[in-house]
XYZ file of C-alpha atoms in Angstrom:
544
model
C -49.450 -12.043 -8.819
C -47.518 -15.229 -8.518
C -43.598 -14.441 -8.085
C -41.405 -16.127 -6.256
C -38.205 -13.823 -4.725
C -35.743 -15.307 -6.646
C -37.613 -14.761 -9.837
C -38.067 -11.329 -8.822
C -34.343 -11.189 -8.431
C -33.713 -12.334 -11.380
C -35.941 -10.022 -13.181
C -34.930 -7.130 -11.742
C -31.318 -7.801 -12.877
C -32.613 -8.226 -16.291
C -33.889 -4.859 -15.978
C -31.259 -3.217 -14.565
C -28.599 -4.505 -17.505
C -31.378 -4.016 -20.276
C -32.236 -0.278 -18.821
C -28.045 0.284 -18.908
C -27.909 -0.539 -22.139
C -30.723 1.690 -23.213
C -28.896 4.450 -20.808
C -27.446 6.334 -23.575
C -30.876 7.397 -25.104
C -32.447 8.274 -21.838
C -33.447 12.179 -21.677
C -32.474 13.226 -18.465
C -33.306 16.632 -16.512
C -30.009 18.323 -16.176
C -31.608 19.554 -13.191
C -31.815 15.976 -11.576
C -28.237 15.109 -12.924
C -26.724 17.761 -10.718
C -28.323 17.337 -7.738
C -27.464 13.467 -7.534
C -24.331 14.569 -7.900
C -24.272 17.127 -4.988
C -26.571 15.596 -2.785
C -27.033 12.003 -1.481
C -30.152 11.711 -3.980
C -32.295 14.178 -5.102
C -35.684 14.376 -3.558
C -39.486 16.312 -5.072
C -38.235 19.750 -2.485
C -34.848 19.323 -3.571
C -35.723 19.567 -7.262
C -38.414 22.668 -6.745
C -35.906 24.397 -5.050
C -33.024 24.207 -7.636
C -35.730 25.218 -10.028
C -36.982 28.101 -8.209
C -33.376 29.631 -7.443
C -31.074 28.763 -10.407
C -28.256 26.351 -10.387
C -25.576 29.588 -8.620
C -27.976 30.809 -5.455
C -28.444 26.797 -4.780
C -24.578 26.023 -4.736
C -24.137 29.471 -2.251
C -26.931 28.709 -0.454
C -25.662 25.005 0.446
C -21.989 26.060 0.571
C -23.356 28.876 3.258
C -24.922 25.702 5.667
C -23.455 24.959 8.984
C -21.637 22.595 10.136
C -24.466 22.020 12.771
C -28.005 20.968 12.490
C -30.403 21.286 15.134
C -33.441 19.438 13.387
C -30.700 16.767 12.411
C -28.915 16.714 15.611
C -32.242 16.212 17.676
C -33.346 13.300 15.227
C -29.595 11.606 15.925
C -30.475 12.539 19.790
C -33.461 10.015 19.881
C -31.835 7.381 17.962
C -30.957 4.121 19.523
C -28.327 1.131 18.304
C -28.508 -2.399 19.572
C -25.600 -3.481 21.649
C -25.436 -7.166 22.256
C -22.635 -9.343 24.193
C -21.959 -12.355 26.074
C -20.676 -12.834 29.224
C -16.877 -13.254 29.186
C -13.375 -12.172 30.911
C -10.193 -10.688 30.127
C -6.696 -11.634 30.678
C -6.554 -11.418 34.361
C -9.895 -13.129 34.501
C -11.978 -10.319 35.671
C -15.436 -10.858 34.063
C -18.520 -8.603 32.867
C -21.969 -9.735 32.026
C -23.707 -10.385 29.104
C -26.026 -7.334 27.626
C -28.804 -7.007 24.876
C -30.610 -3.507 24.645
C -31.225 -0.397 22.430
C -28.871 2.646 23.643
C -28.936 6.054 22.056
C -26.121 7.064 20.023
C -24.343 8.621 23.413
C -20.575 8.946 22.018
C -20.982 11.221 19.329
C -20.935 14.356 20.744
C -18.517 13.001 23.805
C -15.703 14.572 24.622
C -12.751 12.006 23.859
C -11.521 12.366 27.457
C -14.496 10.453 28.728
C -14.134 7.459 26.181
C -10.611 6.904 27.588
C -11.887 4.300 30.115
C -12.899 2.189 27.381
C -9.072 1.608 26.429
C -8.166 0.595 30.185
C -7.689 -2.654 29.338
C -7.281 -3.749 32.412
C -11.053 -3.555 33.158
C -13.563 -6.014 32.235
C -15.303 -4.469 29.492
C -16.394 -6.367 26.047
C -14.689 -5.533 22.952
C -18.395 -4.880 21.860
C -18.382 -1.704 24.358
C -14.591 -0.487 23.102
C -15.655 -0.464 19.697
C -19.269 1.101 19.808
C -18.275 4.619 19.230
C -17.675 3.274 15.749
C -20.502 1.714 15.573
C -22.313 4.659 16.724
C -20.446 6.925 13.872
C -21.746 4.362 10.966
C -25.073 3.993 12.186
C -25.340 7.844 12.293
C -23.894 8.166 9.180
C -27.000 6.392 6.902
C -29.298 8.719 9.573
C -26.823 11.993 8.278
C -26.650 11.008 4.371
C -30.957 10.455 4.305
C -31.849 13.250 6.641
C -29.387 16.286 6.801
C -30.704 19.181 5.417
C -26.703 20.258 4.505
C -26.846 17.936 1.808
C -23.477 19.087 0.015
C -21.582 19.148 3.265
C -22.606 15.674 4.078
C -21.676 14.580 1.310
C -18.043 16.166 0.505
C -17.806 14.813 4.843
C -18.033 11.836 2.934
C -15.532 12.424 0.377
C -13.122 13.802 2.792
C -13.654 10.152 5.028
C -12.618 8.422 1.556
C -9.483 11.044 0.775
C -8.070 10.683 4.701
C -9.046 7.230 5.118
C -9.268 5.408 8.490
C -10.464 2.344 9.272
C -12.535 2.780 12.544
C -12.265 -0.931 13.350
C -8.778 -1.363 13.390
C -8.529 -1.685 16.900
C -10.068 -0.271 20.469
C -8.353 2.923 20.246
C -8.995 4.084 16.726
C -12.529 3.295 17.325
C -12.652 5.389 20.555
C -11.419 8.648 18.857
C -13.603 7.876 15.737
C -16.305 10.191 16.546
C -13.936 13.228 16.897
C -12.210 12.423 13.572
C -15.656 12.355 12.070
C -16.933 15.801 13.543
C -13.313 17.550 12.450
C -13.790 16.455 8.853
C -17.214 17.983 8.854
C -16.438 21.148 10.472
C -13.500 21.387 7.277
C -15.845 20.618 4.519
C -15.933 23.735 2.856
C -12.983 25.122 4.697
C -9.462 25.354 4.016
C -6.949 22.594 3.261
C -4.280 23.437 4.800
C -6.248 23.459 8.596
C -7.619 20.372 7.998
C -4.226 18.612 7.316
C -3.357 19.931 9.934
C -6.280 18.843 12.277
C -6.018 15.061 10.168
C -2.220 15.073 10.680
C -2.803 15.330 14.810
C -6.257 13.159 15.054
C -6.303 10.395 17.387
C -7.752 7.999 14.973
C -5.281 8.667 11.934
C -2.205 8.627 14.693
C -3.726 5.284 15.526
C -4.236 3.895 12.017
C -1.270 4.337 10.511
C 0.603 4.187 13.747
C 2.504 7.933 13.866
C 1.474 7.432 17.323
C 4.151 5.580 18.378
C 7.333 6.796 15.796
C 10.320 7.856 17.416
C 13.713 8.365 16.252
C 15.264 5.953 15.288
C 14.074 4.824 12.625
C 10.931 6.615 12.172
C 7.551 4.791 11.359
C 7.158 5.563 7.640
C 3.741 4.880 7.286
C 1.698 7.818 7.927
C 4.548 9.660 5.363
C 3.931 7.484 2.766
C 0.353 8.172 2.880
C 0.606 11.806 3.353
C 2.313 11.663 0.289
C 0.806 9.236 -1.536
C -2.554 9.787 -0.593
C -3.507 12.766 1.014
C -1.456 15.320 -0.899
C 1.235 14.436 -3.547
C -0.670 11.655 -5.558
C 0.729 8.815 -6.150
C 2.092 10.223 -9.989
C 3.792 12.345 -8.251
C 6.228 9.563 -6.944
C 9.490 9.588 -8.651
C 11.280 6.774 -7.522
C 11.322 4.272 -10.034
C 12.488 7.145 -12.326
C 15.400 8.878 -9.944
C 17.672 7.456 -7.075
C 18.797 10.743 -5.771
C 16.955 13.752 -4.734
C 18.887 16.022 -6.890
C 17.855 14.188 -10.031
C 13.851 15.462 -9.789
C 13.061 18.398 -11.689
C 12.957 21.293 -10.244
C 15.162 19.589 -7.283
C 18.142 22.021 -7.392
C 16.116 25.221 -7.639
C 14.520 24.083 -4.413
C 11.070 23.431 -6.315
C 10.663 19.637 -6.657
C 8.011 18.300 -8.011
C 7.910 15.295 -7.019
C 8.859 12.571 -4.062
C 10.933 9.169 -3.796
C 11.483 7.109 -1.028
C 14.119 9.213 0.544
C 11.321 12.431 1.131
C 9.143 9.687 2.488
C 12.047 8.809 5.259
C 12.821 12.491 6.061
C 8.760 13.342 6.485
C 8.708 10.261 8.464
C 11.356 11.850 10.754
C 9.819 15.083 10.903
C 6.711 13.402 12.416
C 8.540 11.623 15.105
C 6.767 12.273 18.712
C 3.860 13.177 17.138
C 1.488 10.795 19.443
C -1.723 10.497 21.569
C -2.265 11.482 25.092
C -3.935 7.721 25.911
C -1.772 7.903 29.075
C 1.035 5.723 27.461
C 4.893 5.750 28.801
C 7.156 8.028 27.589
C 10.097 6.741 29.022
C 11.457 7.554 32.841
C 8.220 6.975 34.518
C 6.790 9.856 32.348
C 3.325 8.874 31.279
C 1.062 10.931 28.774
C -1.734 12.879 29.961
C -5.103 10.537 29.337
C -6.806 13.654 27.161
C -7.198 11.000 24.479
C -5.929 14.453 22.145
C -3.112 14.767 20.431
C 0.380 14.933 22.550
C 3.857 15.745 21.239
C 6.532 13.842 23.130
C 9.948 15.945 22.326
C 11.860 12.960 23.917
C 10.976 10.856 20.724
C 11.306 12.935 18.504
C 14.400 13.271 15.752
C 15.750 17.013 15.490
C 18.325 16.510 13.603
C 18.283 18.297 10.197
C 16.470 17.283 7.473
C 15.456 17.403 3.743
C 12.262 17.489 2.279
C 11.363 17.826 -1.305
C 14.989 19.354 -2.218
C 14.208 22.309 0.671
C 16.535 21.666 3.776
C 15.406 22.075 7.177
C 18.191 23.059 10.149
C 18.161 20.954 13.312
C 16.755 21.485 16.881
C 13.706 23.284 15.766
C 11.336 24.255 18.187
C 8.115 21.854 19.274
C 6.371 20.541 15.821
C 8.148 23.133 13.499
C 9.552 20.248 11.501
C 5.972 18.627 10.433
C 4.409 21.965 10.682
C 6.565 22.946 7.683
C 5.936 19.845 5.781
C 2.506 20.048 5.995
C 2.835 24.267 4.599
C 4.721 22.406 2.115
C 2.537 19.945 0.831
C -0.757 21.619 0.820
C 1.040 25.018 -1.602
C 2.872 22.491 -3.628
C 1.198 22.525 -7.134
C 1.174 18.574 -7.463
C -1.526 18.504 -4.469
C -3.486 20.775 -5.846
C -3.582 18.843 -9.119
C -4.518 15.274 -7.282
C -6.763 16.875 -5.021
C -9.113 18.528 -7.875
C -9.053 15.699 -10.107
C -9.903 13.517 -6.793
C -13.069 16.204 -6.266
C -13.868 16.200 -10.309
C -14.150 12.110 -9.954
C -16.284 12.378 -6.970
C -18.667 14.819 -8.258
C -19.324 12.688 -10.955
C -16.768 13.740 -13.687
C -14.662 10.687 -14.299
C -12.824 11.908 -17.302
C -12.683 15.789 -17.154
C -10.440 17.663 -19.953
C -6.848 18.768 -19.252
C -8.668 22.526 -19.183
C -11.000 21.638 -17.012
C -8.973 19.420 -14.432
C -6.502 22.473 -14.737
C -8.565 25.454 -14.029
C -10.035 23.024 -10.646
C -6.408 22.709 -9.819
C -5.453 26.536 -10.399
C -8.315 27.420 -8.081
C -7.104 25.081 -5.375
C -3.375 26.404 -5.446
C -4.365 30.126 -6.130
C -7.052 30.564 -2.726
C -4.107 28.147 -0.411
C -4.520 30.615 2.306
C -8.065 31.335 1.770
C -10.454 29.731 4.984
C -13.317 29.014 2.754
C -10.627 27.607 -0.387
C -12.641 24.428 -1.074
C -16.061 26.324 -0.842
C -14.456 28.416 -3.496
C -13.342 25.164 -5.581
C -16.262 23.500 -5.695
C -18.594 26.606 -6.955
C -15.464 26.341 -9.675
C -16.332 22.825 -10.144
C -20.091 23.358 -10.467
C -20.399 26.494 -12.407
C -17.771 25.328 -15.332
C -19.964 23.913 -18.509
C -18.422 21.024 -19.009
C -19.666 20.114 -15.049
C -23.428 20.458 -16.596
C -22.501 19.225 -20.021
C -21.428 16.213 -19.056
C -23.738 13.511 -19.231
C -24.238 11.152 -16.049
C -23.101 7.868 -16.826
C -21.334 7.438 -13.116
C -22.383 4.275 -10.886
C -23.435 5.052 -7.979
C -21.505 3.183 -5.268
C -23.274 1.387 -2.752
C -23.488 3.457 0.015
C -24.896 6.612 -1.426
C -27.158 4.006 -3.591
C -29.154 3.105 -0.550
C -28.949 6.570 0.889
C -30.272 7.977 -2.356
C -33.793 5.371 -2.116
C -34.263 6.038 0.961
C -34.498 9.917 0.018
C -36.425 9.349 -3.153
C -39.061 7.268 -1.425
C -39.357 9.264 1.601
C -38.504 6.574 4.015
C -38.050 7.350 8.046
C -34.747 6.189 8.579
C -34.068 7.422 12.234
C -32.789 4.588 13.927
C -31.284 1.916 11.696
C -29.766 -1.531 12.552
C -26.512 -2.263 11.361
C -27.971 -5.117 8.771
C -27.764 -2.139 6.464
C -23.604 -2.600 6.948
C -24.058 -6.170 6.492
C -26.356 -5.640 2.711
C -23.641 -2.582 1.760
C -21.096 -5.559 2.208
C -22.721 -8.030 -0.187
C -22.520 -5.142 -2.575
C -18.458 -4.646 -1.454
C -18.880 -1.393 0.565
C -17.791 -1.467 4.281
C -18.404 1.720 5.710
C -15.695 3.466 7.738
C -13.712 -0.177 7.679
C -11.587 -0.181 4.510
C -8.741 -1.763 5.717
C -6.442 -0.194 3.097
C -6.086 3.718 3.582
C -6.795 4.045 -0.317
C -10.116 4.822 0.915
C -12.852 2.744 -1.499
C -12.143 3.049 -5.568
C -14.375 5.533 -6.908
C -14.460 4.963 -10.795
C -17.026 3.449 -12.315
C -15.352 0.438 -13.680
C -14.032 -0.526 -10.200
C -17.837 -1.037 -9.210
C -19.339 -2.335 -12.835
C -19.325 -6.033 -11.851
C -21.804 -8.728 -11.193
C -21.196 -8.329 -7.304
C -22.066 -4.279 -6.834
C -24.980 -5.079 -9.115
C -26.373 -7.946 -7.537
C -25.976 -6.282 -4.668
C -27.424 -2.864 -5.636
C -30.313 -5.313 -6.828
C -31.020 -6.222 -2.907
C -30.443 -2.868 -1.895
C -33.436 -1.764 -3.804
C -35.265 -4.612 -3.008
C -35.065 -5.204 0.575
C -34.573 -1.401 1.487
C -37.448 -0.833 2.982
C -38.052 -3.843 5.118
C -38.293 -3.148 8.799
C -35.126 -5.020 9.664
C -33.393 -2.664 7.971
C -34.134 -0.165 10.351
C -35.652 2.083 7.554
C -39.909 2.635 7.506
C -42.487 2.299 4.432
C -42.888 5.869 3.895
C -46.524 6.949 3.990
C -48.206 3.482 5.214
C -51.062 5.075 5.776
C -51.570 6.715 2.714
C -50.743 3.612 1.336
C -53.790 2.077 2.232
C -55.358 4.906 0.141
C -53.498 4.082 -3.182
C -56.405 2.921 -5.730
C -54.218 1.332 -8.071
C -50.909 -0.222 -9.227
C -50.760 2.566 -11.193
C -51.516 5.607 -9.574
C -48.256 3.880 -7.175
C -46.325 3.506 -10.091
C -46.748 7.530 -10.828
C -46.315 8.823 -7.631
C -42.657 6.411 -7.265
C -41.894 7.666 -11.036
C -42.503 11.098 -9.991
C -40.273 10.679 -6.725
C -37.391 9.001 -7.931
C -37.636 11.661 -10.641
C -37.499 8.630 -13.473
C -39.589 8.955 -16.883
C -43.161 8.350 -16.609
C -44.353 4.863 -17.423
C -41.165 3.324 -16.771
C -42.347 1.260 -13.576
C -45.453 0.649 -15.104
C -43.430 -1.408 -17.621
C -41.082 -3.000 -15.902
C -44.223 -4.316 -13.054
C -45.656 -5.839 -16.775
C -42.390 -7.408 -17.179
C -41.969 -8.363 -13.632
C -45.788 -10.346 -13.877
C -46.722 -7.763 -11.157
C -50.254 -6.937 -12.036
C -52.779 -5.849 -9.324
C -52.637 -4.022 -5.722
C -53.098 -6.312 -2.959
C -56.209 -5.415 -0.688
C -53.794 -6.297 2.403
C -51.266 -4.034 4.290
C -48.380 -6.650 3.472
C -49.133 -7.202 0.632
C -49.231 -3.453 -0.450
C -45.730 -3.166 1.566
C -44.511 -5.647 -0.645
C -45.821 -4.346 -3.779
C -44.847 -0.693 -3.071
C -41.254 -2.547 -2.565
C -41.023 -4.134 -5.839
C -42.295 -0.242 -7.434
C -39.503 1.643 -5.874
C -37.003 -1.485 -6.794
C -38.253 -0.883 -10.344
C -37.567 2.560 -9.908
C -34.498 2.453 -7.968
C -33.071 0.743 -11.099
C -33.663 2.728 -13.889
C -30.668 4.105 -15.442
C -31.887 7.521 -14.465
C -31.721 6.421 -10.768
C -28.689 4.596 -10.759
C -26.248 6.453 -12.939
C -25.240 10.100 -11.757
């Protein structure tokens, strides 16, 4: 075995783009198919117990998981994240001292009250320290996606992060209440809508992103209506205003029933959202400061109560406390265009990039139809799941970065308990940033947006550097890796993990030059790196 790193590299991209091509013939379990869909990556257990209760008791039994995890929550308990700082001073030139050490993951269970001395900014503390309940929230995320046994919650958590984007890192504050957003989204995974536009509409972190926090009449910050609109409900086809100048000119406008937006719903949302802020202990106005809850806080003073008109329906003025974005929100999540963006959002995430009008419409019916219902999305995605064309339709979706690495790490077993977060900097090579998109689009999630020679270069080093301990992320089994006899009895027992077609390693270690098992622990690690690399790439592996 002579092979130098970069002619690994190399190789291993050769294999990837020859094994794409070959995709297409590949016989794949449909039983594997579906679970990398609704799981992170499916693992041996995973795949015995699909078998053993039939695709329907599976989907209830994940759909019937909790929210909370003991096992998992003791396991994030123990973890620990570097923190490392200088010594330095703020503007008044008080000064802190410079820290290195390992500290467990303390803010994400904290109450958001007891993070608010992190935003006194007139204390001496390290931007480091105001950001680290962020940091804490991606670290633990990679620790969730490998290890939770709620597999399908974690991952529509996920998809939920994605659909009501923040970017944690935007600034102090929105990294401070970063940990609550992150536990409301899960607790509304399977729930209803409706409550959890609510709950996204009044969360620290989104106030802070798109800056509702501080909109007061007059004029209103639009940005957090644009994005409710755009994003989070409406769609983006859904806006009309390159089409009509006047809200009476939408269809369906004079009966009340619009079905669309333009620019002049976005400005009256916007003022229905005025004084819709943060209790960070801000002025108000008069010497009248907000509580420091660091929870939502409606200031009445800023907001605008003069009537309004939303999507054709009028609203009268002086309403009481909230009622104006309280009926916006009703509005929005019963209005038949959300329903339609927010299936065909689920159908692309779950792996169906091009459903049929039937299919995308029966998703969509189920979504309006169960508005009221607390467990509506539960209810969607067993629609989702149990339709034949979900099972029919062949995987040929990329998967994107993240769930890449999470997906290796749960085929091969690994211990990832503690990670550094080098993983964040490899998912960037590869163009993911987790919890830091900038834009609130969230990351793209076709397949096209991530079939380029950067996500697969980057996949590449992914699979090939995975397990290395500076990723935080242990050899699984190092012991019994001392016991493998052979290259080939490895390549089996990866093949048979990462659920690809027997032999397949076996040939692409011939093509690779890799020939024998090293008689040393490193150089078995190394080996056993390059075998779940191989595996890690087959089309089987990498397409969902």
């Amino acid at each position: 075995m002579d092979i130098s790193r970069r002619d690994l590299h190399k190789g291993l991209l050769s294999l990837l783009l020859l094994g794409a091509a070959r995709a297409e013939a590949a016989q794949v379990s449909p039983g594997l198919v579906i679970l990398n869909r609704l799981t992170f990556g499916a693992t041996p257990q995973n795949r015995t117990d699909l078998e053993r209760q039939g695709l329907s008791d599976w989907l209830d039994a994940e759909l019937a998981k909790p929210a909370t995890d003991p096992a998992l929550d003791r396991l994030l308990s123990q973890a620990k994240l570097q923190i490392a700082y200088g010594p330095g001073s703020n503007d008044t030139g008080a000064a802190w001292d410079g820290l290195d050490e390992m500290r467990h993951l303390n803010t994400l269970n904290a109450d958001t009250a007891s993070l608010m001395p992190l935003l006194d900014f007139e204390q001496p503390v390290s931007f480091a320290e105001r950001i680290r309940p962020a940091d804490e929230v991606k670290a633990a995320s990679l620790i969730r996606a490998v290890n939770a046994d709620a597999q399908l919650r974690e991952l529509m958590t996920a998809f939920w992060h994605e659909h009501f984007s923040v970017n944690a890192y935007k600034d102090g504050p929105t990294a401070v209440f970063f940990p609550a957003y992150d536990r409301m989204l899960r607790g509304h995974a399977f729930g209803n809508f409706r409550m959890m536009l609510g709950d996204v509409a009044t969360a620290p972190a989104m106030l802070s992103y798109l800056n509702n926090d501080a909109s007061r009449a007059s004029p209103a910050n639009e940005n957090f209506a644009r994005e409710l609109l755009e994003l989070h409900t409406l769609g983006v086809k859904h806006y009309f205003n390159d089409i009509y100048d006047d809200w009476r000119q939408v269809p369906g406008a004079t009966d009340g029933k619009a079905t669309g937006y333009i620019d002049q719903d976005v400005y009256e949302v916007a003022r229905a959202f005025t004084g819709w802020s943060i209790g960070d202990g801000r002025g108000n106005g008069k010497g009248i400061h907000a509580p420091l809850t660091g929870a939502f806080h409606y200031v009445e003073r800023w907001h605008d109560p003069y009537q309004k008109r939303v999507l054709s329906v009028e609203f009268p003025p002086n309403r009481a406390p909230l009622a104006d974005g309280e009926q916006v929100l009703d509005m929005l999540a019963a209005h038949p265009a959300t329903a339609h963006h927010v299936a065909g959002k689920l159908l692309l995430r779950l792996g169906i990039e091009s459903p049929s009008a039937d299919y995308h419409a029966a998703v969509a019916a189920r979504f309006h139809a169960l508005v009221d219902d607390p467990d509506q999305i539960a209810h969607v995605l067993r629609t989702i799941v149990l339709h034949d064309e979900f099972q029919q339709t062949p995987p040929s979706k990329l998967r994107r970065p993240f769930e890449y690495l999470a997906g290796i790490y749960r085929a091969s077993g690994a211990h990832v308990h503690a990670p550094t977060l080098d993983f964040d900097w490899h998912l960037g090579r590869a163009g993911w940033t987790q919890h830091a998109v900038k834009p609130p689009t969230g990351h793209p999630d076709h397949t096209a947006d991530w079939a380029n020679t950067r996500t697969l270069q980057g996949l590449i080093g992914l699979a090939l550097y995975a397990h290395e301990g500076w990723m935080g992320a242990q050899m699984p089994g190092s012991g019994a890796l001392r016991e493998v006899t052979s290259l080939q009895s490895l390549a089996q027992r990866t093949e048979n993990r990462f659920g690809v077609p027997e032999g397949t390693v076996s040939q692409a270690l011939a093509t690779l030059g890799v020939e024998t098992l090293p008689d040393d622990r490193d150089g078995r690690v190394w080996v056993a790196s390059v075998v779940h690399a191989a595996a890690a790439l087959h089309p089987q592996f990498v397409l969902r």
